[in-house]
CSV table of C-alpha atoms in Angstrom, one decimal:
chain,number,residue,atom,x,y,z
C,1,UNK,CA,-10.8,-36.3,-46.1
C,2,UNK,CA,-12.7,-39.5,-45.3
C,3,UNK,CA,-12.3,-40.6,-48.9
C,4,UNK,CA,-8.7,-39.6,-49.1
C,5,UNK,CA,-7.6,-41.6,-46.1
C,6,UNK,CA,-10.3,-44.3,-46.2
C,7,UNK,CA,-11.2,-43.4,-42.6
C,8,UNK,CA,-14.3,-42.1,-40.9
C,9,UNK,CA,-13.1,-39.0,-39.1
C,10,UNK,CA,-15.1,-37.7,-36.2
C,11,UNK,CA,-16.8,-34.3,-36.5
C,12,UNK,CA,-20.2,-32.8,-36.8
C,13,UNK,CA,-21.1,-30.6,-39.7
C,14,UNK,CA,-20.8,-26.9,-38.9
C,15,UNK,CA,-23.6,-24.4,-39.5
C,16,UNK,CA,-23.2,-21.5,-41.9
C,17,UNK,CA,-24.2,-18.9,-39.3
C,18,UNK,CA,-20.8,-18.5,-37.6
C,19,UNK,CA,-20.0,-14.9,-36.6
C,20,UNK,CA,-16.4,-15.4,-37.8
C,21,UNK,CA,-13.9,-17.9,-39.0
C,22,UNK,CA,-12.9,-20.5,-36.5
C,23,UNK,CA,-10.1,-23.1,-36.9
C,24,UNK,CA,-10.8,-26.6,-35.5
C,25,UNK,CA,-7.8,-28.9,-35.2
C,26,UNK,CA,-8.0,-32.7,-34.7
C,27,UNK,CA,-5.2,-35.2,-34.6
C,28,UNK,CA,-5.5,-38.8,-35.5
C,29,UNK,CA,-3.1,-41.8,-35.5
C,30,UNK,CA,-3.6,-43.8,-38.7
C,31,UNK,CA,-2.1,-47.2,-39.6
C,32,UNK,CA,-2.0,-49.0,-42.9
C,33,UNK,CA,-0.1,-52.3,-43.0
C,34,UNK,CA,3.2,-51.4,-41.1
C,35,UNK,CA,3.0,-47.7,-41.8
C,36,UNK,CA,2.0,-45.3,-39.0
C,37,UNK,CA,0.9,-41.8,-39.8
C,38,UNK,CA,0.1,-39.0,-37.3
C,39,UNK,CA,-2.4,-36.8,-39.2
C,40,UNK,CA,-3.7,-33.4,-38.1
C,41,UNK,CA,-6.7,-32.0,-39.9
C,42,UNK,CA,-7.4,-28.3,-39.5
C,43,UNK,CA,-10.8,-27.2,-40.8
C,44,UNK,CA,-11.7,-23.5,-41.3
C,45,UNK,CA,-15.2,-23.5,-39.9
C,46,UNK,CA,-17.3,-20.6,-41.2
C,47,UNK,CA,-14.9,-19.5,-43.9
C,48,UNK,CA,-16.7,-17.4,-46.5
C,49,UNK,CA,-20.1,-17.5,-44.7
C,50,UNK,CA,-20.0,-13.9,-43.4
C,51,UNK,CA,-21.4,-10.9,-45.3
C,52,UNK,CA,-18.2,-8.9,-44.7
C,53,UNK,CA,-15.4,-11.3,-45.8
C,54,UNK,CA,-12.6,-8.7,-45.6
C,55,UNK,CA,-10.8,-10.2,-42.6
C,56,UNK,CA,-11.7,-13.9,-43.2
C,57,UNK,CA,-8.0,-14.8,-43.9
C,58,UNK,CA,-6.7,-13.4,-40.7
C,59,UNK,CA,-7.6,-16.3,-38.3
C,60,UNK,CA,-6.0,-18.7,-40.8
C,61,UNK,CA,-2.7,-16.7,-41.0
C,62,UNK,CA,-2.6,-16.2,-37.2
C,63,UNK,CA,-3.1,-20.0,-36.7
C,64,UNK,CA,-0.3,-20.9,-39.1
C,65,UNK,CA,2.0,-18.3,-37.5
C,66,UNK,CA,1.2,-19.7,-34.1
C,67,UNK,CA,2.4,-23.1,-35.1
C,68,UNK,CA,5.6,-21.6,-36.5
C,69,UNK,CA,6.1,-19.6,-33.3
C,70,UNK,CA,5.6,-22.8,-31.2
C,71,UNK,CA,8.2,-24.6,-33.2
C,72,UNK,CA,10.6,-21.6,-33.1
C,73,UNK,CA,10.3,-21.4,-29.3
C,74,UNK,CA,11.1,-25.1,-29.1
C,75,UNK,CA,14.1,-24.7,-31.4
C,76,UNK,CA,15.4,-21.8,-29.2
C,77,UNK,CA,15.4,-23.8,-26.0
C,78,UNK,CA,18.7,-24.8,-24.5
C,79,UNK,CA,17.6,-28.4,-24.2
C,80,UNK,CA,15.8,-29.2,-27.4
C,81,UNK,CA,13.7,-32.3,-28.0
C,82,UNK,CA,12.8,-31.7,-31.7
C,83,UNK,CA,13.1,-35.4,-32.5
C,84,UNK,CA,10.2,-36.1,-30.1
C,85,UNK,CA,8.4,-32.8,-30.7
C,86,UNK,CA,4.8,-33.0,-32.1
C,87,UNK,CA,5.2,-30.8,-35.2
C,88,UNK,CA,1.9,-28.9,-35.6
C,89,UNK,CA,3.1,-26.8,-38.6
C,90,UNK,CA,0.7,-27.0,-41.6
C,91,UNK,CA,2.4,-28.9,-44.4
C,92,UNK,CA,-0.4,-28.7,-47.0
C,93,UNK,CA,-3.3,-26.5,-47.6
C,94,UNK,CA,-6.0,-28.1,-49.7
C,95,UNK,CA,-7.9,-25.0,-51.0
C,96,UNK,CA,-11.3,-26.0,-52.3
C,97,UNK,CA,-12.7,-23.9,-55.1
C,98,UNK,CA,-16.5,-23.8,-55.9
C,99,UNK,CA,-17.3,-25.4,-59.3
C,100,UNK,CA,-18.8,-22.3,-60.7
C,101,UNK,CA,-17.1,-22.7,-64.1
C,102,UNK,CA,-16.5,-18.9,-64.3
C,103,UNK,CA,-13.6,-17.4,-62.3
C,104,UNK,CA,-12.2,-17.3,-58.8
C,105,UNK,CA,-13.9,-15.2,-56.1
C,106,UNK,CA,-12.0,-12.2,-54.7
C,107,UNK,CA,-12.0,-14.0,-51.4
C,108,UNK,CA,-10.1,-16.9,-52.9
C,109,UNK,CA,-7.5,-14.7,-54.5
C,110,UNK,CA,-6.9,-12.6,-51.4
C,111,UNK,CA,-6.7,-15.6,-49.1
C,112,UNK,CA,-4.4,-17.6,-51.3
C,113,UNK,CA,-2.2,-14.5,-51.8
C,114,UNK,CA,-1.9,-14.1,-48.0
C,115,UNK,CA,-1.2,-17.8,-47.5
C,116,UNK,CA,1.2,-18.6,-50.4
C,117,UNK,CA,4.3,-17.5,-48.4
C,118,UNK,CA,3.2,-19.5,-45.3
C,119,UNK,CA,1.9,-22.8,-46.5
C,120,UNK,CA,2.0,-25.2,-49.5
C,121,UNK,CA,-1.3,-24.4,-51.4
C,122,UNK,CA,-2.8,-27.2,-53.5
C,123,UNK,CA,-5.9,-25.8,-55.3
C,124,UNK,CA,-8.8,-28.2,-55.7
C,125,UNK,CA,-12.0,-27.9,-57.6
C,126,UNK,CA,-14.6,-29.5,-55.3
C,127,UNK,CA,-17.7,-31.4,-56.5
C,128,UNK,CA,-16.3,-31.4,-60.0
C,129,UNK,CA,-19.2,-33.6,-61.2
C,130,UNK,CA,-21.3,-30.4,-61.1
C,131,UNK,CA,-19.9,-29.2,-64.4
C,132,UNK,CA,-19.2,-30.8,-67.8
C,133,UNK,CA,-15.8,-32.0,-69.0
C,134,UNK,CA,-15.5,-29.1,-71.5
C,135,UNK,CA,-16.5,-26.5,-68.9
C,136,UNK,CA,-14.1,-28.1,-66.4
C,137,UNK,CA,-11.1,-27.8,-68.8
C,138,UNK,CA,-11.9,-24.2,-69.5
C,139,UNK,CA,-12.3,-23.6,-65.7
C,140,UNK,CA,-8.9,-25.0,-65.0
C,141,UNK,CA,-7.3,-22.8,-67.6
C,142,UNK,CA,-9.1,-19.8,-66.2
C,143,UNK,CA,-8.1,-20.6,-62.6
C,144,UNK,CA,-4.4,-21.1,-63.6
C,145,UNK,CA,-4.4,-17.8,-65.6
C,146,UNK,CA,-5.9,-15.8,-62.7
C,147,UNK,CA,-3.4,-17.3,-60.2
C,148,UNK,CA,-0.5,-16.3,-62.4
C,149,UNK,CA,-1.8,-12.8,-63.1
C,150,UNK,CA,-2.4,-12.2,-59.4
C,151,UNK,CA,1.0,-13.5,-58.4
C,152,UNK,CA,-0.3,-16.3,-56.3
C,153,UNK,CA,2.4,-19.0,-55.8
C,154,UNK,CA,0.8,-22.4,-55.5
C,155,UNK,CA,2.7,-25.6,-54.6
C,156,UNK,CA,4.5,-27.2,-57.6
C,157,UNK,CA,5.4,-30.8,-57.4
C,158,UNK,CA,9.2,-31.1,-57.6
C,159,UNK,CA,10.8,-32.1,-60.8
C,160,UNK,CA,14.5,-32.0,-59.7
C,161,UNK,CA,14.5,-35.7,-58.6
C,162,UNK,CA,14.8,-37.9,-61.7
C,163,UNK,CA,12.7,-40.7,-60.1
C,164,UNK,CA,9.6,-38.6,-59.8
C,165,UNK,CA,10.4,-35.8,-62.3
C,166,UNK,CA,8.2,-37.2,-65.1
C,167,UNK,CA,5.1,-38.0,-63.1
C,168,UNK,CA,5.3,-34.7,-61.1
C,169,UNK,CA,5.8,-32.7,-64.3
C,170,UNK,CA,2.7,-34.4,-65.8
C,171,UNK,CA,0.7,-33.7,-62.6
C,172,UNK,CA,1.7,-30.1,-62.5
C,173,UNK,CA,-0.1,-29.7,-65.8
C,174,UNK,CA,-3.3,-31.1,-64.2
C,175,UNK,CA,-3.5,-28.5,-61.4
C,176,UNK,CA,-5.9,-27.6,-60.0
C,177,UNK,CA,-7.2,-31.1,-59.4
C,178,UNK,CA,-10.9,-31.7,-59.9
C,179,UNK,CA,-12.1,-34.1,-57.3
C,180,UNK,CA,-15.2,-35.9,-56.1
C,181,UNK,CA,-15.6,-37.4,-52.6
C,182,UNK,CA,-17.7,-40.3,-51.4
C,183,UNK,CA,-17.6,-42.9,-48.7
C,184,UNK,CA,-20.4,-45.0,-50.2
C,185,UNK,CA,-19.3,-48.2,-52.0
C,186,UNK,CA,-21.2,-49.5,-54.9
C,187,UNK,CA,-20.7,-52.7,-56.8
C,188,UNK,CA,-19.6,-51.9,-60.3
C,189,UNK,CA,-18.9,-55.0,-62.4
C,190,UNK,CA,-17.3,-57.5,-60.0
C,191,UNK,CA,-15.7,-54.8,-57.7
C,192,UNK,CA,-16.9,-52.7,-54.9
C,193,UNK,CA,-15.8,-49.1,-55.6
C,194,UNK,CA,-16.4,-45.7,-54.0
C,195,UNK,CA,-18.9,-43.9,-56.1
C,196,UNK,CA,-21.8,-41.4,-56.2
C,197,UNK,CA,-25.1,-42.7,-57.5
C,198,UNK,CA,-27.2,-40.2,-59.4
C,199,UNK,CA,-30.5,-40.7,-61.3
C,200,UNK,CA,-28.6,-40.2,-64.6
C,201,UNK,CA,-25.7,-42.5,-63.8
C,202,UNK,CA,-22.8,-43.3,-61.5
C,203,UNK,CA,-19.6,-41.3,-60.8
C,204,UNK,CA,-16.7,-43.4,-59.8
C,205,UNK,CA,-14.3,-41.6,-57.4
C,206,UNK,CA,-11.3,-43.7,-58.3
C,207,UNK,CA,-11.9,-43.6,-62.0
C,208,UNK,CA,-9.4,-41.1,-63.5
C,209,UNK,CA,-11.8,-40.6,-66.5
C,210,UNK,CA,-14.3,-39.2,-64.0
C,211,UNK,CA,-12.2,-37.1,-61.7
C,212,UNK,CA,-8.6,-36.4,-60.4
C,213,UNK,CA,-9.1,-38.0,-57.0
C,214,UNK,CA,-6.5,-40.7,-57.7
C,215,UNK,CA,-4.0,-38.1,-58.9
C,216,UNK,CA,-4.5,-36.0,-55.7
C,217,UNK,CA,-4.0,-39.1,-53.5
C,218,UNK,CA,-1.0,-40.3,-55.4
C,219,UNK,CA,0.7,-36.8,-55.3
C,220,UNK,CA,-0.2,-35.9,-51.8
C,221,UNK,CA,0.3,-39.1,-49.8
C,222,UNK,CA,2.5,-41.4,-51.8
C,223,UNK,CA,4.9,-39.3,-53.9
C,224,UNK,CA,5.4,-35.9,-52.4
C,225,UNK,CA,4.5,-36.2,-48.7
C,226,UNK,CA,8.2,-35.7,-47.6
C,227,UNK,CA,8.7,-32.9,-50.1
C,228,UNK,CA,5.7,-31.1,-48.6
C,229,UNK,CA,7.3,-31.4,-45.1
C,230,UNK,CA,10.6,-30.3,-46.4
C,231,UNK,CA,9.2,-27.3,-48.3
C,232,UNK,CA,7.4,-26.2,-45.1
C,233,UNK,CA,10.6,-26.3,-43.1
C,234,UNK,CA,13.1,-24.9,-45.6
C,235,UNK,CA,10.9,-22.3,-47.3
C,236,UNK,CA,7.9,-21.2,-45.2
C,237,UNK,CA,9.3,-21.8,-41.7
C,238,UNK,CA,12.7,-20.4,-42.5
C,239,UNK,CA,11.0,-17.2,-43.9
C,240,UNK,CA,9.0,-16.8,-40.7
C,241,UNK,CA,12.1,-17.6,-38.5
C,242,UNK,CA,14.2,-15.0,-40.4
C,243,UNK,CA,11.6,-12.3,-40.2
C,244,UNK,CA,11.0,-13.0,-36.5
C,245,UNK,CA,14.7,-12.9,-35.6
C,246,UNK,CA,15.2,-9.7,-37.6
C,247,UNK,CA,12.4,-8.2,-35.7
C,248,UNK,CA,14.2,-9.2,-32.5
C,249,UNK,CA,17.3,-7.4,-33.8
C,250,UNK,CA,19.4,-10.5,-34.8
C,251,UNK,CA,21.5,-10.1,-37.9
C,252,UNK,CA,24.2,-12.2,-39.7
C,253,UNK,CA,26.3,-9.2,-40.8
C,254,UNK,CA,27.2,-5.8,-39.4
C,255,UNK,CA,26.7,-2.5,-41.2
C,256,UNK,CA,30.0,-3.1,-43.1
C,257,UNK,CA,28.7,-6.5,-44.4
C,258,UNK,CA,31.2,-8.4,-42.1
C,259,UNK,CA,30.1,-11.6,-40.4
C,260,UNK,CA,28.4,-10.9,-37.1
C,261,UNK,CA,28.3,-13.8,-34.6
C,262,UNK,CA,25.3,-14.6,-32.5
C,263,UNK,CA,27.2,-13.8,-29.4
C,264,UNK,CA,28.1,-10.3,-30.7
C,265,UNK,CA,24.5,-9.8,-31.8
C,266,UNK,CA,23.3,-10.9,-28.4
C,267,UNK,CA,25.8,-8.6,-26.6
C,268,UNK,CA,24.9,-5.6,-28.8
C,269,UNK,CA,21.2,-6.3,-28.3
C,270,UNK,CA,21.7,-6.7,-24.6
C,271,UNK,CA,23.7,-3.4,-24.3
C,272,UNK,CA,21.1,-1.7,-26.4
C,273,UNK,CA,18.4,-3.0,-24.2
C,274,UNK,CA,20.2,-2.1,-21.0
C,275,UNK,CA,20.8,1.4,-22.5
C,276,UNK,CA,17.2,1.8,-23.2
C,277,UNK,CA,16.3,0.5,-19.8
C,278,UNK,CA,18.7,3.0,-18.2
C,279,UNK,CA,17.1,5.8,-20.2
C,280,UNK,CA,13.7,4.7,-19.2
C,281,UNK,CA,14.8,4.5,-15.6
C,282,UNK,CA,16.3,8.0,-15.7
C,283,UNK,CA,13.2,9.3,-17.4
C,284,UNK,CA,11.0,7.7,-14.7
C,285,UNK,CA,13.2,9.1,-11.9
C,286,UNK,CA,13.0,12.6,-13.4
C,287,UNK,CA,9.3,12.2,-13.8
C,288,UNK,CA,9.1,11.0,-10.1
C,289,UNK,CA,11.2,14.0,-8.9
C,290,UNK,CA,9.0,16.3,-11.0
C,291,UNK,CA,5.8,14.9,-9.6
C,292,UNK,CA,7.2,15.1,-6.0
C,293,UNK,CA,8.0,18.7,-6.6
C,294,UNK,CA,4.6,19.4,-8.1
C,295,UNK,CA,3.0,17.6,-5.1
C,296,UNK,CA,5.1,19.6,-2.6
C,297,UNK,CA,4.1,22.8,-4.4
C,298,UNK,CA,0.4,21.7,-4.2
C,299,UNK,CA,0.8,20.9,-0.5
C,300,UNK,CA,2.5,24.2,0.2
C,301,UNK,CA,-0.3,26.1,-1.7
C,302,UNK,CA,-2.9,24.1,0.2
C,303,UNK,CA,-1.1,24.9,3.5
C,304,UNK,CA,-0.9,28.6,2.6
C,305,UNK,CA,-4.6,28.6,1.8
C,306,UNK,CA,-5.3,26.8,5.1
C,307,UNK,CA,-3.4,29.3,7.1
C,308,UNK,CA,-5.1,32.2,5.3
C,309,UNK,CA,-8.5,30.6,6.0
C,310,UNK,CA,-7.5,30.1,9.7
C,311,UNK,CA,-6.4,33.7,9.9
C,312,UNK,CA,-9.7,34.8,8.4
C,313,UNK,CA,-11.7,32.7,10.8
C,314,UNK,CA,-9.6,33.9,13.7
C,315,UNK,CA,-10.1,37.5,12.8
C,316,UNK,CA,-13.8,36.8,12.3
C,317,UNK,CA,-14.0,35.2,15.7
C,318,UNK,CA,-12.2,38.1,17.3
C,319,UNK,CA,-14.6,40.6,15.6
C,320,UNK,CA,-17.6,38.6,16.8
C,321,UNK,CA,-16.2,38.3,20.3
C,322,UNK,CA,-15.6,42.1,20.4
C,323,UNK,CA,-19.2,42.7,19.2
C,324,UNK,CA,-20.5,40.4,21.9
C,325,UNK,CA,-18.4,42.1,24.5
C,326,UNK,CA,-19.6,45.5,23.4
C,327,UNK,CA,-23.2,44.3,23.4
C,328,UNK,CA,-22.7,42.8,26.9
C,329,UNK,CA,-21.2,46.1,28.2
C,330,UNK,CA,-24.1,48.0,26.7
C,331,UNK,CA,-26.6,45.6,28.2
C,332,UNK,CA,-24.8,45.9,31.6
C,333,UNK,CA,-25.0,49.7,31.4
C,334,UNK,CA,-28.7,49.5,30.6
C,335,UNK,CA,-29.2,47.1,33.6
C,336,UNK,CA,-27.3,49.4,35.9
C,337,UNK,CA,-29.2,52.5,34.7
C,338,UNK,CA,-32.5,50.5,35.1
C,339,UNK,CA,-31.4,49.5,38.7
C,340,UNK,CA,-30.6,53.2,39.5
C,341,UNK,CA,-34.0,54.3,38.2
C,342,UNK,CA,-35.7,51.6,40.1
C,343,UNK,CA,-33.9,52.6,43.3
C,344,UNK,CA,-34.7,56.2,42.8
C,345,UNK,CA,-38.3,55.4,42.1
C,346,UNK,CA,-38.5,53.2,45.2
C,347,UNK,CA,-37.0,56.0,47.2
C,348,UNK,CA,-39.5,58.5,45.9
C,349,UNK,CA,-42.3,56.1,46.6
C,350,UNK,CA,-41.2,55.5,50.2
C,351,UNK,CA,-40.8,59.2,50.8
C,352,UNK,CA,-44.2,59.8,49.3
C,353,UNK,CA,-45.7,57.2,51.6
C,354,UNK,CA,-44.0,58.7,54.6
C,355,UNK,CA,-45.3,62.2,53.7
C,356,UNK,CA,-48.8,60.8,53.2
C,357,UNK,CA,-48.6,59.1,56.6
C,358,UNK,CA,-47.6,62.3,58.4
C,359,UNK,CA,-50.5,64.3,56.9
C,360,UNK,CA,-53.0,61.6,58.0
C,361,UNK,CA,-51.7,61.7,61.6
C,362,UNK,CA,-51.9,65.5,61.6
C,363,UNK,CA,-55.6,65.4,60.4
C,364,UNK,CA,-56.4,62.9,63.0
C,365,UNK,CA,-55.0,65.1,65.8
C,366,UNK,CA,-56.9,68.1,64.4
C,367,UNK,CA,-60.2,66.2,64.5
C,368,UNK,CA,-59.6,65.2,68.1
C,369,UNK,CA,-58.9,68.7,69.1
C-alpha cells in the first residue's frame, strides 16, 4: 500500500500469534496535485495464522456487513445527509495469494467464496519475484482455473465503455496480477526508481517486464476507481439491502404479484406486529392469571398445613396440660396423705408421752409411800 499510493502509512507490523482475526481500519486524506482522496485501509490482522482456520472469514464478513448496515441506517433516516456521509463500505478487496506456484489454499477458496457477493475481489500474487516467469504463468492459469471451478466471482474490469474496453479487456487476461512492493529507491541508469536489490540483481517495481505493479495501479486508481464504487453500491450493497429488507418483511409485490406500496407493506407489517404483540400480551396475561391461581393454591395449602400444625400443637399442649394437672393432683393427694400420717403419728407420740408421764408420777408416789 505504501508503494501503491507513494505514501508512508502509519502502522506497526502485527505478530503472527493472534488468537483470532482482527480488522484494523485507518483513514487517510491524500492529495496529489489538485486531487484529494480519502482513503480507508482495512487490514486483516492475524488472517491465516491460527491452527484452526475454519472461521477465519467470519470477522471479515461481519465487518463488511457492519459497513453496509451503517449505510442502510443512514439511508433509512427521515433527514438523510448521504452527500456528506463518510462512506465506509469496502470498495475493493486486494486478496494476496502466497507465491507457492502450486494451487490455492482451502482457506483462500473458502474466504473468497464467502466474500465474492459482498466486495469486489482483486486477486494478487504477492512477492512474485519468488518464482520464475514460467512458473508464474502456470500459477496464474492454475489460480484462474480453480476460481472458475469453485464458482468464485472475482472483479472483472468493465468492457461496456468503449473508451476503456480495450485496456480493461487486456487487463482481465492478466488477472491475477503478480506484484512486488518496495519503498526503497535506487538509481537505475539516470533515474531513481523503486526497486528491490538482491545479490543476484535488481527487481524494478515499475518495470512491467518484472511485475504487474503498474497494471494494478493503473486499473485500481486511474481507470476503474469509480466503477469499483459503483459496483459496490449497485451490486453488493443492493443485494445486502434487499435481503435485509426482505428479512424485515418488506416486499415489492403481494402474493398475487401485484405492486405493493411501501405504505401498504408498512401497514401490513405494523398490523402483523400489533397482532403478535396482542397475542403475546394475552399469553402473558393468561400466564399471569395461571401463576396467581397457582400461588393462591400454594398459599391455601400452606395455610391449611399451618392450621393443621396449630391444631396438633394445641392438642399436644392440652394433653401435656392434662398430664401436668393429673400429676399435680396426684402429688397433692400424696402430700395430704403424708400430712394426715404425720398428724396421726404426732398424735400417737403425744399420747405416748402423756401415758409415759402418768406412769412415772405413779411410781414416784409409790416410792414415797
